[in-house]
Short mmCIF file of C-alpha atoms in Angstrom, two decimals:
data_model
loop_
_atom_site.label_atom_id
_atom_site.label_comp_id
_atom_site.label_asym_id
_atom_site.label_seq_id
_atom_site.Cartn_x
_atom_site.Cartn_y
_atom_site.Cartn_z
CA MET A 1461 -33.71 10.57 32.16
CA LEU A 1462 -30.71 9.78 34.58
CA THR A 1463 -30.22 6.59 32.87
CA ILE A 1464 -30.68 8.37 29.23
CA GLY A 1465 -28.23 10.96 30.30
CA TRP A 1466 -25.49 8.56 31.09
CA ILE A 1467 -26.32 7.45 27.27
CA MET A 1468 -26.34 10.24 25.23
CA LEU A 1469 -23.31 10.76 27.97
CA GLY A 1470 -21.71 7.83 26.73
CA VAL A 1471 -22.41 8.23 22.81
CA ALA A 1472 -21.04 11.36 22.92
CA ALA A 1473 -17.85 9.64 24.81
CA LEU A 1474 -17.02 7.37 21.63
CA ALA A 1475 -17.97 9.72 18.65
CA ALA A 1476 -14.88 11.71 20.28
CA ALA A 1477 -12.84 8.72 20.71
CA GLU A 1478 -13.36 7.17 17.31
CA ASN A 1479 -10.81 9.75 15.86
CA THR A 1480 -8.14 9.38 18.07
CA PHE A 1481 -4.68 11.54 17.37
CA CYS A 1482 -6.70 14.07 14.27
CA PRO A 1483 -9.74 14.45 16.94
CA ASP A 1484 -10.27 18.65 15.74
CA GLY A 1485 -10.30 19.15 11.95
CA ASN A 1486 -11.94 19.51 8.80
CA TYR A 1487 -11.21 16.15 6.84
CA THR A 1488 -14.60 15.00 5.64
CA SER A 1489 -16.74 17.69 2.62
CA ALA A 1490 -19.42 18.74 3.09
CA THR A 1491 -20.78 17.89 -0.46
CA VAL A 1492 -19.38 14.67 -2.19
CA PRO A 1493 -16.26 16.51 -4.44
CA THR A 1494 -16.56 15.82 -7.92
CA SER A 1495 -12.30 15.91 -8.61
CA ALA A 1496 -9.63 13.80 -7.27
CA HIS A 1497 -7.97 16.55 -6.27
CA LYS A 1498 -10.66 18.41 -4.10
CA LEU A 1499 -10.25 15.37 -1.98
CA LYS A 1500 -10.36 14.74 1.43
CA VAL A 1501 -9.50 11.66 4.02
CA GLY A 1502 -13.00 11.05 5.52
CA ASP A 1503 -14.59 11.43 1.36
CA ILE A 1504 -13.09 8.04 0.78
CA LYS A 1505 -15.35 5.57 0.94
CA VAL A 1506 -14.09 1.54 -0.07
CA VAL A 1507 -9.99 0.32 -0.60
CA ALA A 1508 -7.80 -1.75 -2.11
CA GLY A 1509 -4.81 -3.51 -3.52
CA MET A 1510 -3.35 -4.68 -5.75
CA GLY A 1511 0.15 -6.21 -6.30
CA ASP A 1512 2.13 -9.25 -4.84
CA SER A 1513 3.43 -11.40 -1.31
CA GLY A 1514 3.76 -7.93 0.18
CA THR A 1515 0.12 -7.12 -0.40
CA ALA A 1516 -0.59 -10.17 1.04
CA ALA A 1517 0.69 -10.15 3.64
CA ASN A 1518 2.79 -13.17 3.14
CA GLY A 1519 3.65 -14.65 6.97
CA ALA A 1520 2.88 -11.16 9.11
CA GLU A 1521 2.36 -13.92 11.55
CA SER A 1522 4.88 -15.88 11.06
CA THR A 1523 7.24 -17.03 13.26
CA GLN A 1524 8.06 -20.75 11.58
CA LEU A 1525 9.52 -20.72 8.40
CA PHE A 1526 7.33 -23.32 6.53
CA ASP A 1527 4.59 -20.89 7.39
CA ILE A 1528 5.80 -17.58 4.98
CA MET A 1529 2.55 -19.35 2.82
CA THR A 1530 -0.04 -18.56 5.15
CA GLN A 1531 -1.99 -14.92 3.90
CA TYR A 1532 -2.64 -12.74 6.84
CA ARG A 1533 -4.71 -10.80 4.33
CA GLY A 1534 -5.80 -8.80 7.44
CA ARG A 1535 -2.85 -6.98 8.34
CA SER A 1536 -1.98 -6.19 4.88
CA PHE A 1537 -0.24 -2.55 5.56
CA SER A 1538 -2.64 -1.37 2.56
CA THR A 1539 -5.82 -2.65 3.30
CA GLY A 1540 -5.69 -4.41 6.20
CA GLY A 1541 -8.37 -4.28 8.63
CA ALA A 1542 -8.38 -6.93 10.65
CA SER A 1543 -7.95 -5.38 14.44
CA SER A 1544 -7.99 -1.91 15.27
CA TYR A 1545 -6.15 1.47 15.47
CA ASN A 1546 -6.64 1.53 18.94
CA ASP A 1547 -5.53 -1.86 19.43
CA GLY A 1548 -2.13 -1.02 17.20
CA LEU A 1549 -2.37 -2.58 13.99
CA THR A 1550 -1.86 0.86 12.01
CA THR A 1551 -2.54 -0.08 8.31
CA LEU A 1552 -3.46 2.18 5.58
CA PRO A 1553 -7.62 1.27 6.26
CA ASN A 1554 -7.09 1.23 9.87
CA ILE A 1555 -5.98 5.05 9.84
CA LEU A 1556 -8.82 5.43 7.39
CA ARG A 1557 -11.73 4.33 9.82
CA LEU A 1558 -11.09 7.22 12.11
CA PHE A 1559 -11.74 9.21 9.63
CA ASN A 1560 -15.01 7.47 7.73
CA PRO A 1561 -15.85 4.22 10.40
CA HIS A 1562 -18.26 3.25 7.39
CA LEU A 1563 -15.04 2.93 5.02
CA ARG A 1564 -15.18 -0.48 2.75
CA GLY A 1565 -13.14 -2.60 0.52
CA TYR A 1566 -10.33 -3.63 3.53
CA SER A 1567 -9.74 -7.22 4.55
CA THR A 1568 -10.19 -9.55 8.13
CA GLY A 1569 -9.28 -12.40 7.55
CA VAL A 1570 -6.65 -14.61 6.78
CA GLY A 1571 -7.06 -16.74 3.20
CA ASP A 1572 -5.66 -15.84 -0.58
CA GLU A 1573 -7.22 -14.12 -2.89
CA ASN A 1574 -10.74 -15.77 -3.12
CA SER A 1575 -11.31 -16.43 0.53
CA PRO A 1576 -14.44 -14.03 1.47
CA THR A 1577 -12.49 -12.51 3.79
CA ALA A 1578 -9.92 -10.84 1.00
CA ASN A 1579 -12.64 -8.23 -0.11
CA LEU A 1580 -10.72 -6.33 -2.55
CA ASN A 1581 -7.49 -6.95 -1.74
CA VAL A 1582 -6.94 -9.19 -5.19
CA ALA A 1583 -2.92 -9.12 -4.76
CA GLN A 1584 -1.48 -13.28 -5.77
CA PHE A 1585 1.86 -14.86 -4.35
CA GLY A 1586 4.06 -15.01 -6.44
CA ALA A 1587 2.84 -12.33 -8.85
CA LEU A 1588 4.48 -10.52 -11.40
CA SER A 1589 3.81 -6.62 -12.79
CA SER A 1590 2.62 -8.64 -16.37
CA GLN A 1591 -0.56 -9.66 -14.16
CA MET A 1592 -1.71 -6.22 -12.58
CA LYS A 1593 -3.65 -5.76 -15.79
CA LEU A 1594 -5.60 -8.63 -14.68
CA GLN A 1595 -6.07 -8.37 -11.40
CA ALA A 1596 -7.92 -4.29 -12.05
CA GLU A 1597 -9.75 -5.46 -14.10
CA LEU A 1598 -10.59 -8.33 -11.49
CA LEU A 1599 -10.71 -5.58 -9.13
CA ILE A 1600 -13.20 -4.10 -10.96
CA LYS A 1601 -15.50 -6.94 -11.44
CA ARG A 1602 -15.73 -6.85 -7.80
CA MET A 1603 -16.30 -3.88 -6.88
CA LYS A 1604 -19.02 -3.77 -9.11
CA ALA A 1605 -20.62 -6.95 -7.60
CA ASP A 1606 -21.11 -5.52 -3.73
CA PRO A 1607 -24.03 -4.67 -3.73
CA LYS A 1608 -23.08 -2.50 -0.60
CA ILE A 1609 -20.24 -0.03 -3.18
CA ASN A 1610 -20.68 2.45 -5.81
CA ILE A 1611 -18.69 2.43 -8.33
CA ASP A 1612 -19.52 5.02 -10.81
CA GLU A 1613 -20.68 7.08 -6.94
CA ASP A 1614 -18.11 6.32 -4.15
CA TRP A 1615 -14.71 7.90 -3.87
CA LYS A 1616 -11.42 5.00 -3.47
CA MET A 1617 -8.76 4.55 -2.88
CA VAL A 1618 -6.52 1.48 -4.45
CA THR A 1619 -2.80 0.55 -3.83
CA LEU A 1620 -0.48 -0.69 -6.39
CA LEU A 1621 3.03 -2.55 -4.98
CA THR A 1622 4.58 -5.04 -7.80
CA GLY A 1623 7.91 -4.76 -9.04
CA GLY A 1624 9.53 -7.43 -6.20
CA ASN A 1625 9.18 -10.85 -8.79
CA ASP A 1626 9.66 -8.90 -11.46
CA ILE A 1627 13.47 -7.61 -9.90
CA CYS A 1628 14.02 -11.52 -8.20
CA ARG A 1629 13.45 -13.13 -11.72
CA ALA A 1630 15.71 -10.48 -13.23
CA CYS A 1631 18.73 -12.37 -11.61
CA ALA A 1632 19.17 -14.76 -13.30
CA ASN A 1633 18.73 -12.70 -16.89
CA VAL A 1634 18.28 -8.98 -16.58
CA SER A 1635 17.61 -8.30 -20.30
CA LEU A 1636 14.22 -10.59 -19.83
CA TYR A 1637 12.56 -7.81 -17.19
CA PRO A 1638 13.30 -4.04 -18.71
CA ALA A 1639 12.37 -1.27 -16.89
CA SER A 1640 10.52 -0.56 -20.35
CA MET A 1641 8.71 -4.24 -20.13
CA PHE A 1642 7.11 -3.01 -16.33
CA ARG A 1643 6.43 0.44 -17.28
CA ALA A 1644 4.24 -0.65 -19.67
CA ASN A 1645 2.52 -3.47 -17.64
CA ILE A 1646 1.34 -1.08 -14.94
CA GLU A 1647 0.29 1.47 -17.51
CA ALA A 1648 -1.69 -1.41 -18.94
CA ALA A 1649 -3.62 -2.00 -15.45
CA LEU A 1650 -3.81 1.97 -14.91
CA ASP A 1651 -5.18 2.12 -17.77
CA VAL A 1652 -7.92 -0.63 -17.31
CA LEU A 1653 -8.82 1.07 -13.38
CA GLN A 1654 -8.86 4.59 -15.46
CA GLU A 1655 -11.62 3.87 -17.63
CA GLY A 1656 -13.37 1.24 -15.69
CA SER A 1657 -12.89 2.97 -12.26
CA PRO A 1658 -14.34 6.56 -11.86
CA ARG A 1659 -13.61 8.42 -8.53
CA THR A 1660 -10.75 6.35 -7.85
CA ILE A 1661 -6.91 7.49 -6.07
CA VAL A 1662 -4.31 5.73 -6.55
CA ASN A 1663 -1.51 5.64 -4.71
CA LEU A 1664 1.46 3.83 -6.69
CA LEU A 1665 4.55 2.88 -4.63
CA GLU A 1666 8.02 2.61 -5.94
CA VAL A 1667 9.72 -1.07 -5.46
CA PHE A 1668 11.94 -1.76 -2.93
CA ASP A 1669 15.85 -2.40 -3.46
CA ILE A 1670 16.01 -5.95 -2.46
CA THR A 1671 19.29 -6.16 -2.26
CA ASN A 1672 19.89 -4.58 0.78
CA LEU A 1673 18.39 -7.69 2.61
CA MET A 1674 20.33 -10.40 0.72
CA LYS A 1675 23.57 -8.20 1.68
CA VAL A 1676 22.43 -8.75 4.91
CA MET A 1677 20.56 -11.93 5.74
CA PRO A 1678 24.55 -13.61 5.76
CA LEU A 1679 25.07 -11.67 8.83
CA GLN A 1680 21.82 -12.30 10.60
CA PRO A 1681 21.56 -15.77 12.47
CA SER A 1682 17.70 -15.77 12.26
CA CYS A 1683 18.63 -15.87 8.26
CA GLN A 1684 20.01 -18.83 7.42
CA GLU A 1685 17.62 -21.78 6.99
CA ALA A 1686 15.71 -19.04 4.34
CA MET A 1687 18.86 -18.70 2.84
CA LYS A 1688 18.22 -22.14 1.92
CA ILE A 1689 15.64 -21.40 -0.32
CA LYS A 1690 16.51 -18.51 -2.67
CA LEU A 1691 14.75 -15.56 -2.96
CA CYS A 1692 15.83 -14.95 -6.86
CA PRO A 1693 17.46 -17.43 -9.22
CA CYS A 1694 21.15 -15.52 -8.54
CA PRO A 1695 24.59 -16.71 -10.43
CA PRO A 1696 26.96 -17.94 -8.33
CA GLY A 1697 28.48 -15.60 -6.53
CA SER A 1698 26.19 -12.29 -7.57
CA ASP A 1699 26.19 -9.87 -4.73
CA GLY A 1700 22.69 -8.01 -5.99
CA SER A 1701 23.83 -5.47 -7.32
CA GLU A 1702 22.48 -5.39 -10.68
CA LEU A 1703 18.97 -5.89 -9.56
CA SER A 1704 20.09 -2.47 -7.51
CA ALA A 1705 20.68 -1.33 -10.09
CA LEU A 1706 17.91 -1.98 -12.49
CA SER A 1707 15.15 -1.09 -8.98
CA LYS A 1708 16.34 2.42 -10.09
CA GLU A 1709 15.62 2.04 -13.58
CA TYR A 1710 11.88 0.91 -12.28
CA GLN A 1711 11.47 3.24 -9.83
CA ARG A 1712 12.75 6.03 -12.97
CA ALA A 1713 10.27 4.11 -15.07
CA LEU A 1714 7.15 4.94 -12.86
CA VAL A 1715 8.30 8.87 -11.93
CA ASN A 1716 8.28 8.69 -16.53
CA LEU A 1717 5.15 7.72 -16.80
CA ILE A 1718 3.59 9.37 -14.35
CA ASN A 1719 5.17 12.68 -15.10
CA THR A 1720 3.58 12.54 -18.67
CA GLY A 1721 0.54 13.32 -17.14
CA LYS A 1722 -2.04 10.55 -18.72
CA TYR A 1723 -4.09 10.28 -15.28
CA ASN A 1724 -4.73 13.69 -14.96
CA ARG A 1725 -6.68 13.41 -17.87
CA LYS A 1726 -9.70 12.50 -15.88
CA PRO A 1727 -11.06 15.63 -12.83
CA ASP A 1728 -11.82 12.53 -11.20
CA PHE A 1729 -9.05 9.70 -11.43
CA THR A 1730 -5.77 10.44 -10.56
CA VAL A 1731 -2.29 8.16 -9.87
CA VAL A 1732 0.20 9.77 -7.15
CA ILE A 1733 3.37 7.80 -6.81
CA GLN A 1734 4.49 7.13 -2.68
CA PRO A 1735 8.41 5.97 -2.49
CA PHE A 1736 8.26 5.60 1.15
CA LEU A 1737 9.58 1.62 0.56
CA GLY A 1738 13.10 3.39 -1.73
CA ASN A 1739 14.69 2.06 1.79
CA VAL A 1740 14.02 -0.36 4.61
CA PRO A 1741 14.06 -0.46 8.18
CA THR A 1742 17.50 0.19 10.00
CA THR A 1743 19.31 -0.15 12.80
CA GLU A 1744 21.88 2.86 14.46
CA THR A 1745 24.42 1.24 12.63
CA GLY A 1746 22.91 1.44 9.39
CA GLU A 1747 21.93 -2.08 8.85
CA PRO A 1748 18.25 -3.56 7.90
CA ASP A 1749 15.65 -4.47 11.30
CA MET A 1750 15.08 -7.82 10.67
CA SER A 1751 12.44 -7.84 13.64
CA PHE A 1752 10.22 -5.72 10.94
CA PHE A 1753 10.76 -8.72 8.86
CA THR A 1754 9.25 -12.73 8.78
CA PRO A 1755 11.16 -15.54 9.56
CA ASP A 1756 12.32 -15.78 5.84
CA CYS A 1757 14.08 -11.95 6.03
CA PHE A 1758 11.77 -10.68 3.13
CA HIS A 1759 7.92 -10.21 4.05
CA LEU A 1760 6.90 -8.12 6.01
CA SER A 1761 6.03 -9.01 10.00
CA THR A 1762 2.60 -7.94 11.04
CA LYS A 1763 5.48 -5.30 12.96
CA GLY A 1764 6.37 -4.06 9.94
CA HIS A 1765 2.89 -3.96 8.16
CA SER A 1766 1.90 -1.06 10.87
CA ALA A 1767 4.66 0.81 10.38
CA ALA A 1768 4.39 0.07 6.40
CA GLY A 1769 0.94 1.84 7.11
CA VAL A 1770 1.90 4.35 9.13
CA SER A 1771 4.34 4.96 6.27
CA LEU A 1772 2.19 5.31 3.59
CA TRP A 1773 -0.73 7.42 5.16
CA ASN A 1774 2.62 10.36 5.98
CA THR A 1775 3.94 9.82 2.82
CA MET A 1776 0.46 10.70 1.22
CA LEU A 1777 -0.33 13.25 2.92
CA ARG A 1778 2.32 15.36 1.92
CA ARG A 1779 3.04 17.15 -1.08
CA LYS A 1780 5.50 15.91 -4.40
CA SER A 1781 8.81 17.59 -2.94
CA LYS A 1782 8.23 17.23 0.36
CA LYS A 1783 7.34 12.21 0.70
CA HIS A 1784 9.55 10.36 2.25
CA ARG A 1785 11.97 8.10 0.66
CA ALA A 1786 12.58 5.22 3.20
CA PHE A 1787 10.53 3.49 5.78
CA ASN A 1788 10.38 5.37 9.28
CA HIS A 1789 10.31 4.31 12.40
CA PRO A 1790 9.27 5.24 15.21
CA GLU A 1791 6.86 7.17 13.02
CA GLN A 1792 3.44 8.27 14.19
CA PRO A 1793 0.25 8.86 12.09
CA MET A 1794 0.20 12.70 11.10
CA CYS A 1795 -2.69 14.26 10.84
CA PRO A 1796 -3.86 16.31 7.17
CA THR A 1797 -1.89 19.33 6.60
CA THR A 1798 -2.81 20.54 3.96
CA ARG A 1799 -6.91 21.34 2.18
CA TYR A 1800 -6.80 18.60 0.26
CA ILE A 1801 -5.05 14.79 -0.68
CA PRO A 1802 -2.16 16.50 -2.15
CA THR A 1803 -1.34 15.01 -5.97
CA GLN A 1804 1.07 16.34 -8.68
CA VAL A 1805 -2.21 18.43 -9.87
CA ASN A 1806 -3.65 20.30 -6.80
CA TYR A 1807 0.52 20.51 -4.32
CA SER A 1808 3.39 20.29 -6.81
#
C-alpha cells in the first residue's frame, strides 16, 4: 500500500509539474468548441507551419557559416517540438504542450520538408510567397493522411511566415515584387486553408524589415564572412532603403486583406495577424543583437527561435490593440488573460 501511495503521489506530482508557469486556470473547454472565436489554448490539438527558411529553422544550431543550409526544424519557433519547455526551448509547440501534452504536428529533428520528422512543418528553404498556395495544399494533404489527426474535428493552429525572399529579390527591381502581388499570393494560400482545413486558426506573421540587419552587418566582425554571400541582389551603393519601404507596404497589404473580414465568414476558421517581428531584438544601444542570429547574421539561432516562440505566444494572447510590434527579449511567457484566444471577432 505504501508503494502504491508513493506511485500515486508521484503521478500527481508529475501532472502538476506539466504546466509550470500557469498551474491554475481553466485553459481547456469542457466540450470541443465549434467557433474559432471561443477557443482556448488547451483546445489546440495540432500545430503546423508554412513559409521559408525562417520556419524551417535554417542554421539554428550552426556555429559555422557552411552549416547554414542545415534545417533544424525541431527548433523552429513556430513548429519545433524538440526537447521541451522545461529544458529551455520555448517554441510555440513546447509552450502549447504544457496545456495539451497530446499536441500533434510539431517537428522534432533535422531535415527538409520531406524528412520524416518534419511532420506538419511544410516550409521550404528559399520559398517565395507565390509558393504558399502549394504549401497549403501539401499541408492539408498531410493532415488528411495522418491517422492520428481528424482534420474535421481537431482544432489546428497554423503559423504562416513569408515575404522575406520576395523582398530580397525585389532589391534588384522593386516593381517585380509589388505588395499587390504579395497580397494576392497570401490570399490564395489562405483561401485554400479556409476551404480545406476546418477548425483552424492561422497566425499570420508580418515580415520583419531586413534592412535593419543589412545596415549593421558591416559593423559586426562576426558578419564579415557572411557579407561575402549577398543575401539580397541589391545594386552597388544601395542602402536597402527601398526594401524598408516595401516591407511596410507588405505589412499594410496583410492588414488590409484581413480587415476585409473575408476569413471570418466561417465560424470555425479565422486568421489573426501577429506583428511581433516588426523589429528584431536589439542591444542596450539600440543595435540589432546578433547573438539571436546564426553565423550568416540573418537566420535565427536556437536562442532566437526560443525568444521568438515566447514573443509569438505572448502576442497571440493579446488583443489587437495591445499586440507587440517588437521582438522582445528577455520576455517570459504570459498566462492567458482573456477567456478565449483573441481574434478580430471576440476581442478588438
